[in-house]
Tab-separated table of C-alpha atoms in Angstrom:
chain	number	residue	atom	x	y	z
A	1	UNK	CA	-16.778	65.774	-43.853
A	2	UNK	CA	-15.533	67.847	-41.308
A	3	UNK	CA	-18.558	68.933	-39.434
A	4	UNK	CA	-21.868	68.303	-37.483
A	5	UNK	CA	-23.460	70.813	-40.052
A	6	UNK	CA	-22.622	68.192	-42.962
A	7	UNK	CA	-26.052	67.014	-43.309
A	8	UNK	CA	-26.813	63.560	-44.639
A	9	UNK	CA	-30.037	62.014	-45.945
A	10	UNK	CA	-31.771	59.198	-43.440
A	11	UNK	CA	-32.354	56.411	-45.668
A	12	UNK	CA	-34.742	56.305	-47.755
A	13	UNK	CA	-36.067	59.376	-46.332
A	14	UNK	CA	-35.885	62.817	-47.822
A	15	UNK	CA	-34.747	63.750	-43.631
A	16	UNK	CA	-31.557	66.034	-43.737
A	17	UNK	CA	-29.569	64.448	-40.090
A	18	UNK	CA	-25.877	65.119	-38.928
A	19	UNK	CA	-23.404	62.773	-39.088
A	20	UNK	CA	-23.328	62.235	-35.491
A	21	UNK	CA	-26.826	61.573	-33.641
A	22	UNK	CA	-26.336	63.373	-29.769
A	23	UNK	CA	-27.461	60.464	-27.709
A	24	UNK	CA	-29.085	61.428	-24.217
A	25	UNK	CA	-29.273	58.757	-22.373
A	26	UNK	CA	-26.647	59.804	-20.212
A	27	UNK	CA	-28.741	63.097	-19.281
A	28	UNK	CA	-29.997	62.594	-15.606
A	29	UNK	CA	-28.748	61.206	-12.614
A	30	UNK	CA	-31.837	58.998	-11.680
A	31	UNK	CA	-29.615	55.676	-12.848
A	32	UNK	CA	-26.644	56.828	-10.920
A	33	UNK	CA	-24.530	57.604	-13.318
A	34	UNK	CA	-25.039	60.304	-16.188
A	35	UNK	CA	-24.722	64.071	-16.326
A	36	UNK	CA	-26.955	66.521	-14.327
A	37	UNK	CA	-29.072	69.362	-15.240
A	38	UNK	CA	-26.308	71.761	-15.791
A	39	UNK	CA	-23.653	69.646	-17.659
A	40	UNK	CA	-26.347	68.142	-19.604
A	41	UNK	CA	-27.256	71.403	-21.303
A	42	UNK	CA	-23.843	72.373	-21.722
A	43	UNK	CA	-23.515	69.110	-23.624
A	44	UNK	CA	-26.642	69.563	-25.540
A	45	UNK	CA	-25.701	73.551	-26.221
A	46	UNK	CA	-22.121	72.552	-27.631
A	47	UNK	CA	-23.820	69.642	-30.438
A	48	UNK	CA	-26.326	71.998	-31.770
A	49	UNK	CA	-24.190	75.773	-31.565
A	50	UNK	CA	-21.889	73.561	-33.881
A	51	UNK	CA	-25.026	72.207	-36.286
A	52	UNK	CA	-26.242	69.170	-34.530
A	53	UNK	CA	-29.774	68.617	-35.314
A	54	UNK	CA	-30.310	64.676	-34.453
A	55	UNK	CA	-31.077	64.257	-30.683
A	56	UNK	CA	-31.349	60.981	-29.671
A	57	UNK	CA	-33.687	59.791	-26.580
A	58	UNK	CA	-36.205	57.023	-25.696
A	59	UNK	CA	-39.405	57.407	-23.163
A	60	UNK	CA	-37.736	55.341	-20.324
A	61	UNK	CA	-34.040	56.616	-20.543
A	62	UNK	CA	-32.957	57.968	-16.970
A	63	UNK	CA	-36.811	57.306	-15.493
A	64	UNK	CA	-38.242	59.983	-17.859
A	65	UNK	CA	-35.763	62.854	-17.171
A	66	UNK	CA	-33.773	62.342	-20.546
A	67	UNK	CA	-36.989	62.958	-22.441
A	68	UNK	CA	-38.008	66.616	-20.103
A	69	UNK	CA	-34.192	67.624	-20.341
A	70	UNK	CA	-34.593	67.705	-23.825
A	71	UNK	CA	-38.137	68.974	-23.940
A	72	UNK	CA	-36.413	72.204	-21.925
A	73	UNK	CA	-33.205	72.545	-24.070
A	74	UNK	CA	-35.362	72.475	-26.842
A	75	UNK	CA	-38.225	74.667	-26.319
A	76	UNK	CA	-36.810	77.907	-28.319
A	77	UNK	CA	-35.446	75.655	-31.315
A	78	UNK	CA	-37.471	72.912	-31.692
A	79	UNK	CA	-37.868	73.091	-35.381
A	80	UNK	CA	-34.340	73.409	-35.997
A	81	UNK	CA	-34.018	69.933	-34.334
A	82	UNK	CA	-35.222	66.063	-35.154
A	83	UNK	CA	-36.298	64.564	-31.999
A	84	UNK	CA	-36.256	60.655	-31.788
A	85	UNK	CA	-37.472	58.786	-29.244
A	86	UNK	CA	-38.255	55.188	-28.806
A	87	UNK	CA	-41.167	52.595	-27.301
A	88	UNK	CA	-40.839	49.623	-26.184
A	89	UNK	CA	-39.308	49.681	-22.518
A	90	UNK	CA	-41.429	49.134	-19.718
A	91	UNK	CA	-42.825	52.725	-18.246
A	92	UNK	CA	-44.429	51.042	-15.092
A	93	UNK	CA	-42.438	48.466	-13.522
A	94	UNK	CA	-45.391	45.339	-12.762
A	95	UNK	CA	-47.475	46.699	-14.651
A	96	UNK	CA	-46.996	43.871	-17.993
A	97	UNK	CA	-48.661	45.923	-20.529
A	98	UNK	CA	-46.356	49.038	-19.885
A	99	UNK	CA	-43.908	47.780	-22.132
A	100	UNK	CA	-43.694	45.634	-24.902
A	101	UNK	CA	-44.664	45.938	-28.792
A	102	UNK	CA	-48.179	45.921	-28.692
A	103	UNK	CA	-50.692	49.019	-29.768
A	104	UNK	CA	-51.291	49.594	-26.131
A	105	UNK	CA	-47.741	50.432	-24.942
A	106	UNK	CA	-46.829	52.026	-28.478
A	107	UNK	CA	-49.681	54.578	-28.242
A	108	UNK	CA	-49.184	55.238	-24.492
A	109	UNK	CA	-45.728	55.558	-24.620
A	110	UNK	CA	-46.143	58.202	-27.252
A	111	UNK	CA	-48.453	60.290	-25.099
A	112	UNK	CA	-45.945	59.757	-23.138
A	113	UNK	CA	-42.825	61.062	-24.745
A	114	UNK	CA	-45.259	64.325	-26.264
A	115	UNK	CA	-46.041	65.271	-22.501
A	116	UNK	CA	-42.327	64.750	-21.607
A	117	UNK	CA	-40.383	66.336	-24.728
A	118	UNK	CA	-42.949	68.844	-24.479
A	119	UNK	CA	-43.423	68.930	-28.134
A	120	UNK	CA	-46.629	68.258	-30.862
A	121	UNK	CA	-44.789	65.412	-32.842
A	122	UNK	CA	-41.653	63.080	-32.474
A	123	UNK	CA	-39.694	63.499	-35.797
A	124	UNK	CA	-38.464	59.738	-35.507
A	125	UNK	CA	-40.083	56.939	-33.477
A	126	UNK	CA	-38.391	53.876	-32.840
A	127	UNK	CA	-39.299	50.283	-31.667
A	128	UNK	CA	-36.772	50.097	-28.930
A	129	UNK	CA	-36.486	45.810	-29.261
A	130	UNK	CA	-38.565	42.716	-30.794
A	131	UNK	CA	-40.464	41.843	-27.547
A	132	UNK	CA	-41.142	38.536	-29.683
A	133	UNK	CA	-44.919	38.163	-28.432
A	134	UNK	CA	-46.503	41.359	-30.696
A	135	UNK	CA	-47.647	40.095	-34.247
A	136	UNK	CA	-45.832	41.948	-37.241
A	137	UNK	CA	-49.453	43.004	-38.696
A	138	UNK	CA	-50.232	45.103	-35.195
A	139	UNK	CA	-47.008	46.856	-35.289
A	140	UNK	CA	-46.906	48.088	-38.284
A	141	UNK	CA	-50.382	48.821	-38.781
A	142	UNK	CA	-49.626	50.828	-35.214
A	143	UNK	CA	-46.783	52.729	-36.480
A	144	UNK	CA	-48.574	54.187	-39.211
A	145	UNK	CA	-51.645	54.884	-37.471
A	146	UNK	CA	-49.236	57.105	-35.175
A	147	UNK	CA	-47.944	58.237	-38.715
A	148	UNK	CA	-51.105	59.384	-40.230
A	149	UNK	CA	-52.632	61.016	-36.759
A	150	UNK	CA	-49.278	63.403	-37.394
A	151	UNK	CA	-47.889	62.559	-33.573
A	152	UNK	CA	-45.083	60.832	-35.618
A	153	UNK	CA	-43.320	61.494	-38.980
A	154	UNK	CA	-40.652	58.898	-39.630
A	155	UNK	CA	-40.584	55.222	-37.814
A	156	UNK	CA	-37.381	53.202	-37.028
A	157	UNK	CA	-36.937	49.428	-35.434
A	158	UNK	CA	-33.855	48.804	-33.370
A	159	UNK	CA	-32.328	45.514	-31.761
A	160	UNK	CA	-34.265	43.479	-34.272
A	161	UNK	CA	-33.066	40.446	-36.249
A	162	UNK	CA	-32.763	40.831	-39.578
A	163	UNK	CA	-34.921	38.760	-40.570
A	164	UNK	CA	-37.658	40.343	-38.799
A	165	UNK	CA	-36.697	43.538	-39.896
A	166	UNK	CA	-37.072	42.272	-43.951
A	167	UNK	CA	-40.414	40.874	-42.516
A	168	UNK	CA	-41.756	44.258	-41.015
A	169	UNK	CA	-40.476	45.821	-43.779
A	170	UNK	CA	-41.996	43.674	-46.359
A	171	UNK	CA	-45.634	43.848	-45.001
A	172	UNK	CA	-45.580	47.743	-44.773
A	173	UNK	CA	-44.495	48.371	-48.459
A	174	UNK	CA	-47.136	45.702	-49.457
A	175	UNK	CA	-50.070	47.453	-47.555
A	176	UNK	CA	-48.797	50.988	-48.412
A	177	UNK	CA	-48.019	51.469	-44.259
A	178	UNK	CA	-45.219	53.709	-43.349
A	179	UNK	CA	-41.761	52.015	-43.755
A	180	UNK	CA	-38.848	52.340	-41.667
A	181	UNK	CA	-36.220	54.590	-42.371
A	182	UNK	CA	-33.805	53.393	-39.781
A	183	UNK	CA	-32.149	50.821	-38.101
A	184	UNK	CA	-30.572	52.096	-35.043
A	185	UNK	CA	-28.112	48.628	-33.751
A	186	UNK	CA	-24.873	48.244	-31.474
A	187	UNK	CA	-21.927	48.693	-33.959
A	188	UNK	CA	-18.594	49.096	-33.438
A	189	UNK	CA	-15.201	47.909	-33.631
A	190	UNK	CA	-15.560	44.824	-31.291
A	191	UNK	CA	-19.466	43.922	-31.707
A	192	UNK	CA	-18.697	43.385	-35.937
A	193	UNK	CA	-21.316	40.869	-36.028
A	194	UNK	CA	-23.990	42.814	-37.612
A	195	UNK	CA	-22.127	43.312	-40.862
A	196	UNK	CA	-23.046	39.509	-41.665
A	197	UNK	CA	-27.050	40.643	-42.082
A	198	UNK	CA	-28.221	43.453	-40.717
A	199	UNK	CA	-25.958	46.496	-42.092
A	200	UNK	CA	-26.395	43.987	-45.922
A	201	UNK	CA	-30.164	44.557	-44.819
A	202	UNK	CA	-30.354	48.159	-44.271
A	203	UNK	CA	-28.959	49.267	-47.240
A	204	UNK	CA	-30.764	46.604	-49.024
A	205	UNK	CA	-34.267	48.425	-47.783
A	206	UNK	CA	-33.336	51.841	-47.267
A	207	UNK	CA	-32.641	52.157	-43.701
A	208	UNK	CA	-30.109	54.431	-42.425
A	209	UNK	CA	-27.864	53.191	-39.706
A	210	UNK	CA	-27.637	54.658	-36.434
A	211	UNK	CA	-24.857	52.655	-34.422
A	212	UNK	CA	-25.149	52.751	-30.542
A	213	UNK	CA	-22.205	52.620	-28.418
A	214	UNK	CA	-19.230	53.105	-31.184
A	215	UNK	CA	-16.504	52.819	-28.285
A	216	UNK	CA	-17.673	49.258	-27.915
A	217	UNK	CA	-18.649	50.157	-24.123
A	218	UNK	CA	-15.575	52.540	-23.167
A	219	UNK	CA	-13.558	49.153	-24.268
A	220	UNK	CA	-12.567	51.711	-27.437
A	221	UNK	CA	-11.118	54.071	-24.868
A	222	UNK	CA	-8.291	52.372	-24.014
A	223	UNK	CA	-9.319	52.745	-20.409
A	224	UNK	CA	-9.184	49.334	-19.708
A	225	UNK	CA	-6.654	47.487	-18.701
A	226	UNK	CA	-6.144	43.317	-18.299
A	227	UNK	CA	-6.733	44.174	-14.706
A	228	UNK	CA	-9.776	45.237	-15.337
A	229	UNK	CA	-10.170	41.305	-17.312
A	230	UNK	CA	-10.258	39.821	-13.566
A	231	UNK	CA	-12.074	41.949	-11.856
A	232	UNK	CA	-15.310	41.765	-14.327
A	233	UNK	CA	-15.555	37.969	-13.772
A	234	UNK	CA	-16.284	38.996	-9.647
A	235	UNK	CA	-18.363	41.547	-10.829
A	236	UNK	CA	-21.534	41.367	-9.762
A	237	UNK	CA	-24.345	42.607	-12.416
A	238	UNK	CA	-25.723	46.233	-11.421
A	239	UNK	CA	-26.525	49.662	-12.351
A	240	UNK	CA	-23.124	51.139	-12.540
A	241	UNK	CA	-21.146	51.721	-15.580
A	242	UNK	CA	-18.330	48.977	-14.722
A	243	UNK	CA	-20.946	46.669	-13.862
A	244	UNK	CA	-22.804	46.887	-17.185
A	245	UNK	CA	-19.337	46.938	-19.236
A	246	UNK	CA	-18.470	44.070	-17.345
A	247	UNK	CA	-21.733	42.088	-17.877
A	248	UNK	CA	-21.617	43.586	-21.806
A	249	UNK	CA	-19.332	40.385	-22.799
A	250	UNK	CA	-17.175	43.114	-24.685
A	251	UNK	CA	-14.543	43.439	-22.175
A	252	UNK	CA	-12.248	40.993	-23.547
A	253	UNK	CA	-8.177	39.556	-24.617
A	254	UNK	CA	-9.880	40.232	-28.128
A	255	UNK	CA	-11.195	44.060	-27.671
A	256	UNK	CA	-8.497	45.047	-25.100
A	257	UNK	CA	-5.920	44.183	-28.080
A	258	UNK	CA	-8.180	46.189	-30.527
A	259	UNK	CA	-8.253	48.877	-28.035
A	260	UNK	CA	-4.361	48.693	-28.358
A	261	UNK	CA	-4.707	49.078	-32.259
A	262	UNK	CA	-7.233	51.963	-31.840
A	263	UNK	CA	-4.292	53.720	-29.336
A	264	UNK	CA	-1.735	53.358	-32.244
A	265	UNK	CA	-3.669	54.935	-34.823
A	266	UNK	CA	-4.407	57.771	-32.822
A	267	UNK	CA	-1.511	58.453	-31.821
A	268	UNK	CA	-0.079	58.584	-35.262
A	269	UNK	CA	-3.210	61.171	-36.191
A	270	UNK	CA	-1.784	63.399	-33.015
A	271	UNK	CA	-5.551	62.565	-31.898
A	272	UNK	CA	-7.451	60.099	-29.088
A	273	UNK	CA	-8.672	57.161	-29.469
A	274	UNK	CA	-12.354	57.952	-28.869
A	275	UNK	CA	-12.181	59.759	-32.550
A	276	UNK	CA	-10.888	57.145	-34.104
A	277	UNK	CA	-13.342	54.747	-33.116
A	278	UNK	CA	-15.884	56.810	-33.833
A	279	UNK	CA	-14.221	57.909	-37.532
A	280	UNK	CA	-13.859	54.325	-38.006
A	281	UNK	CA	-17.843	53.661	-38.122
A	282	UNK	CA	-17.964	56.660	-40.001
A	283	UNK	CA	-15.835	55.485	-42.658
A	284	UNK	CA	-18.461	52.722	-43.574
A	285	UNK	CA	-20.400	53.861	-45.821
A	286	UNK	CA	-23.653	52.220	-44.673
A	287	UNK	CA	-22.954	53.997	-41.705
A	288	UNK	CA	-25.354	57.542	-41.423
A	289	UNK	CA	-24.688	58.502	-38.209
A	290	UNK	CA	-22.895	57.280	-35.099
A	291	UNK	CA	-25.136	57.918	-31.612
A	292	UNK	CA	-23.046	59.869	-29.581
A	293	UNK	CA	-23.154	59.753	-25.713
A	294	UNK	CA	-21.089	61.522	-23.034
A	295	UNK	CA	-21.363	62.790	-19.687
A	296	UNK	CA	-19.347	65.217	-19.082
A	297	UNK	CA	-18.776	68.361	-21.494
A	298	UNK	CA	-14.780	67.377	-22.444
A	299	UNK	CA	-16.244	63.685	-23.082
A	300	UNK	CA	-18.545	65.466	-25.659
A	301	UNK	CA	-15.828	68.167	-27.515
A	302	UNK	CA	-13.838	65.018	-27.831
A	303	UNK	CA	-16.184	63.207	-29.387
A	304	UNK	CA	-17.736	65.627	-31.815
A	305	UNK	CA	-13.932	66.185	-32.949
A	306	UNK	CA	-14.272	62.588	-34.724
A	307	UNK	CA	-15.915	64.119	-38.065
A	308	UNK	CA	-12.335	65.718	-38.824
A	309	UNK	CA	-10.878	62.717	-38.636
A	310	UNK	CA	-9.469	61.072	-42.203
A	311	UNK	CA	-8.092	57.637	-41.864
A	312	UNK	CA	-5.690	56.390	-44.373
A	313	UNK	CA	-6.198	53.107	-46.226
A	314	UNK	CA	-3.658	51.299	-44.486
A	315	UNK	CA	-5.012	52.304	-40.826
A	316	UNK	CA	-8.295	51.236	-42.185
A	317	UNK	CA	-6.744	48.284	-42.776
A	318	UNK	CA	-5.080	47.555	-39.708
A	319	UNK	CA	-8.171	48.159	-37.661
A	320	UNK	CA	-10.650	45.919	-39.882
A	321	UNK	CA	-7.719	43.585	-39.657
A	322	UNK	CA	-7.575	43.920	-35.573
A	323	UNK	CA	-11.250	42.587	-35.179
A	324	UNK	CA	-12.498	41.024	-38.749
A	325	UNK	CA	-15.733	38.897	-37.863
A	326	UNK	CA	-15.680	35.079	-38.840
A	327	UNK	CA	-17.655	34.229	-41.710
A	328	UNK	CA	-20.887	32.271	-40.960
A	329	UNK	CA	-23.505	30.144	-42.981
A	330	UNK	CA	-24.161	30.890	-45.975
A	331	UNK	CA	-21.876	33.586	-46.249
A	332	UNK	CA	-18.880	31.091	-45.578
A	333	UNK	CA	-20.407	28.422	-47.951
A	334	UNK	CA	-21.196	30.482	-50.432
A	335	UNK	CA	-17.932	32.136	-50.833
A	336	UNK	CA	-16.092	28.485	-51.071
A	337	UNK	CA	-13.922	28.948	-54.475
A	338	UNK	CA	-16.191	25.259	-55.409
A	339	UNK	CA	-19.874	26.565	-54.794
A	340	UNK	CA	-18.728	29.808	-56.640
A	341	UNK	CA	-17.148	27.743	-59.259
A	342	UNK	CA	-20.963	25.886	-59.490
A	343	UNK	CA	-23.183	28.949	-59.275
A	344	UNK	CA	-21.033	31.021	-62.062
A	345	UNK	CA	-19.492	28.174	-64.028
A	346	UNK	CA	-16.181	29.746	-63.990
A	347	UNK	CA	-17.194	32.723	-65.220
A	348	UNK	CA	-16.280	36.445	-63.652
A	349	UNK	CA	-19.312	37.716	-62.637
A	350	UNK	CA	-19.933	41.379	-60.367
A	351	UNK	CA	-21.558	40.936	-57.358
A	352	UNK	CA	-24.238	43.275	-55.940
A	353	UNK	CA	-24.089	42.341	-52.269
C-alpha cells in the first residue's frame, strides 16, 4: 500500500474506503483552535486530488461548521466521496434531550447533519458514545429505521464497551436490523488498551476499525518534552489543545519514552515520526483505516505520506515492545501454562482468537 487510492473494504460491508479516513474536526475556528475556511479546503483538496474518499465529521464538531465546510467542499463531488457523521453530542447546550442515544436526538441530529452537509444521505452514521440511559432495543431499532427511510446507508458505534457493542450487535442480526460495520475507537501507540476486547471484537463481528487520534494526542510527535510533564499537572482543564493533551492522561514518563522510540525509527526510515505512528496502526491488520486530523496543510502532506511507509519486523518489534499493554482477566488467567495445560490436556491445539 502506497496510496490513499488503495481502497479497502469496511467490514463486513461491501463499502470500498481509503486507508486513511480525513478527519475534520479540526475544520473551523469556533473551538479556538483548528484550521479556517481557506486552509481547511486546501486540506480537504490535497486528501481527495490524491484518492481520499472517507471524510470523517460528526454534527457538533466545531459548533456545526465542520459539517457546512464539508457540505461546500463537497458539493461538485459528492458521489465520489463517503460522508460519515456521528449523533450523540449535545446540539443545544440545556436543552437534555439534544444529545444523548435516544430516537429523539438520533433523528434530529440527522436532519441536522443533511441540512448542514448539504447532502440527501450520510454514507456512514455513527453513535458518537454509550450515553448509558438509551435501551439497546431503541437504538438499534432507530438506526435502521434511519436505514430503511434511505437518510442513512451504513451505521457505526464508537466509544462503546465491548460488551455493549457484542450486545447491539447481537440484537440487530437477530431481528434482521441493520448491523454495524464499524467501530471507530482511540487507538494508538500509548492508549493499547483496546486490543484486550474491542479490536478481538471487531473482527470477531465484522466491524472495520477506524482509530481516532493515532499520534496518541501529539504525544507521537515527539513534541513533548519532560517539561511539558510539569507543566500539565498546573494545567488547568480548557478548550485549548495543551489543555486537553494535558487533561488526556496520555502525556506521560511512559508515552514520552515511546515517543523517543517512535523518533528512532523514523529517523532510520529518513522519515518523521508522525508517519510512523500512523504506519504503525496501519500495520495491524484489524486496522482499516486510521482518522486523520491536521490543521494546517504541511500537518496534512505529512500525514498522508504514512501509507508509503514499510516497517521492518524488528522496528515492529521494538515499538510493540516500547508500549506492550499488561494482560488482564481472563486473558492473563487463561494464558497461565496450568489452565492451558487443563483446558487442552497437554495437547497442541491452534487457537482462533
Amino acid at each position: 500500500m502506497t496510496s490513499l487510492d488503495q481502497y479497502r473494504l469496511l467490514g463486513r460491508s461491501g463499502l470500498r474506503i481509503s486507508p486513511l479516513a480525513l478527519g475534520t474536526m479540526t475544520f473551523g475556528t469556533e473551538w479556538g483552535w483548528g484550521a479556517d475556511a481557506d486552509e481547511a479546503r486546501r486540506i480537504f483538496d490535497l486528501y481527495v486530488d490524491r484518492g481520499g474518499n472517507l471524510i470523517d465529521t460528526s454534527v457538533n464538531y466545531t459548533n456545526g461548521a465542520s459539517e457546512r465546510l464539508v457540505g461546500q467542499f463537497a458539493r461538485d463531488k459528492r458521489d465520489r466521496l463517503v460522508l460519515a457523521t456521528k449523533f450523540t453530542m449535545a446540539r443545544d447546550p440545556g436543552n437534555p434531550n439534544s444529545g444523548g442515544n435516544h430516537r429523539l436526538n438520533m433523528v434530529r441530529s440527522v436532519e441536522q447533519s443533511l441540512r448542514q452537509l448539504e447532502t440527501d444521505r450520510i454514507d456512514l452514521l455513527y453513535l458518537h458514545a454509550w450515553d448509558a440511559t438509551t435501551q439497546p432495543d431503541e437504538v438499534m431499532r432507530g438506526l435502521d429505521d434511519l436505514v430503511r427511510t434511505g437518510k442513512v446507508l451504513y451505521v457505526g458505534i464508537c466509544n462503546t464497551p465491548a460488551w455493549r457493542i457484542a450486545q447491539l450487535q447481537t440484537i440487530a442480526d437477530l431481528r434482521g436490523w441493520s448491523p454495524f460495520v464499524a467501530l471507530q475507537i482511540e487507538y494508538n501507540l500509548v492508549e493499547r488498551t483496546v486490543e484486550h476486547e474491542l479490536i478481538p471484537l471487531a473482527a470477531s463481528l465484522g466491524l472495520g476499525v477506524l482509530p481516532w487520534s493515532p499520534l496518541g494526542g501529539g504525544v507521537l510527535t515527539g513534541k513533548y518534552s519532560r517539561a511539558d510533564l510539569r507543566d500539565s499537572q498546573e494545567r488547568a482543564v480548557g478548550t485549548t489543545r495543551a489543555s486537553i493533551i494535558a487533561s488526556s492522561g496520555l502525556l506521560n514518563e511512559r508515552s514520552l519514552d515511546a515517543a523517543e522510540t517512535v523518533r528512532a525509527v523514523a529517523w532510520e526510515l529518513g522519515a518523521t515520526s508522525s508517519q510512523v505512528a500512523i504506519a504503525w496502526t496501519l500495520a495491524n491488520p484489524a486496522i482499516t483505516a486510521p482518522v486523520i486530523g491536521a490543521r494546517t496543510l504541511e500537518q496534512a502532506e505529512d500525514n498522508f505520506g504514512a501509507v508509503a511507509i514499510s516497517l521492518s519486523p524488528e522496528q515492529m518489534a521494538r515499538l510493540d515492545q516500547a508500549t506492550a499493554p499488561d494482560p488482564i482477566f481472563p486473558g492473563r488467567f487463561l494464558r497461565r501454562p496450568m489452565v492451558e495445560q487443563l483446558i487442552f490436556g497437554g495437547a497442541t491445539v491452534a487457537r482462533r482468537g
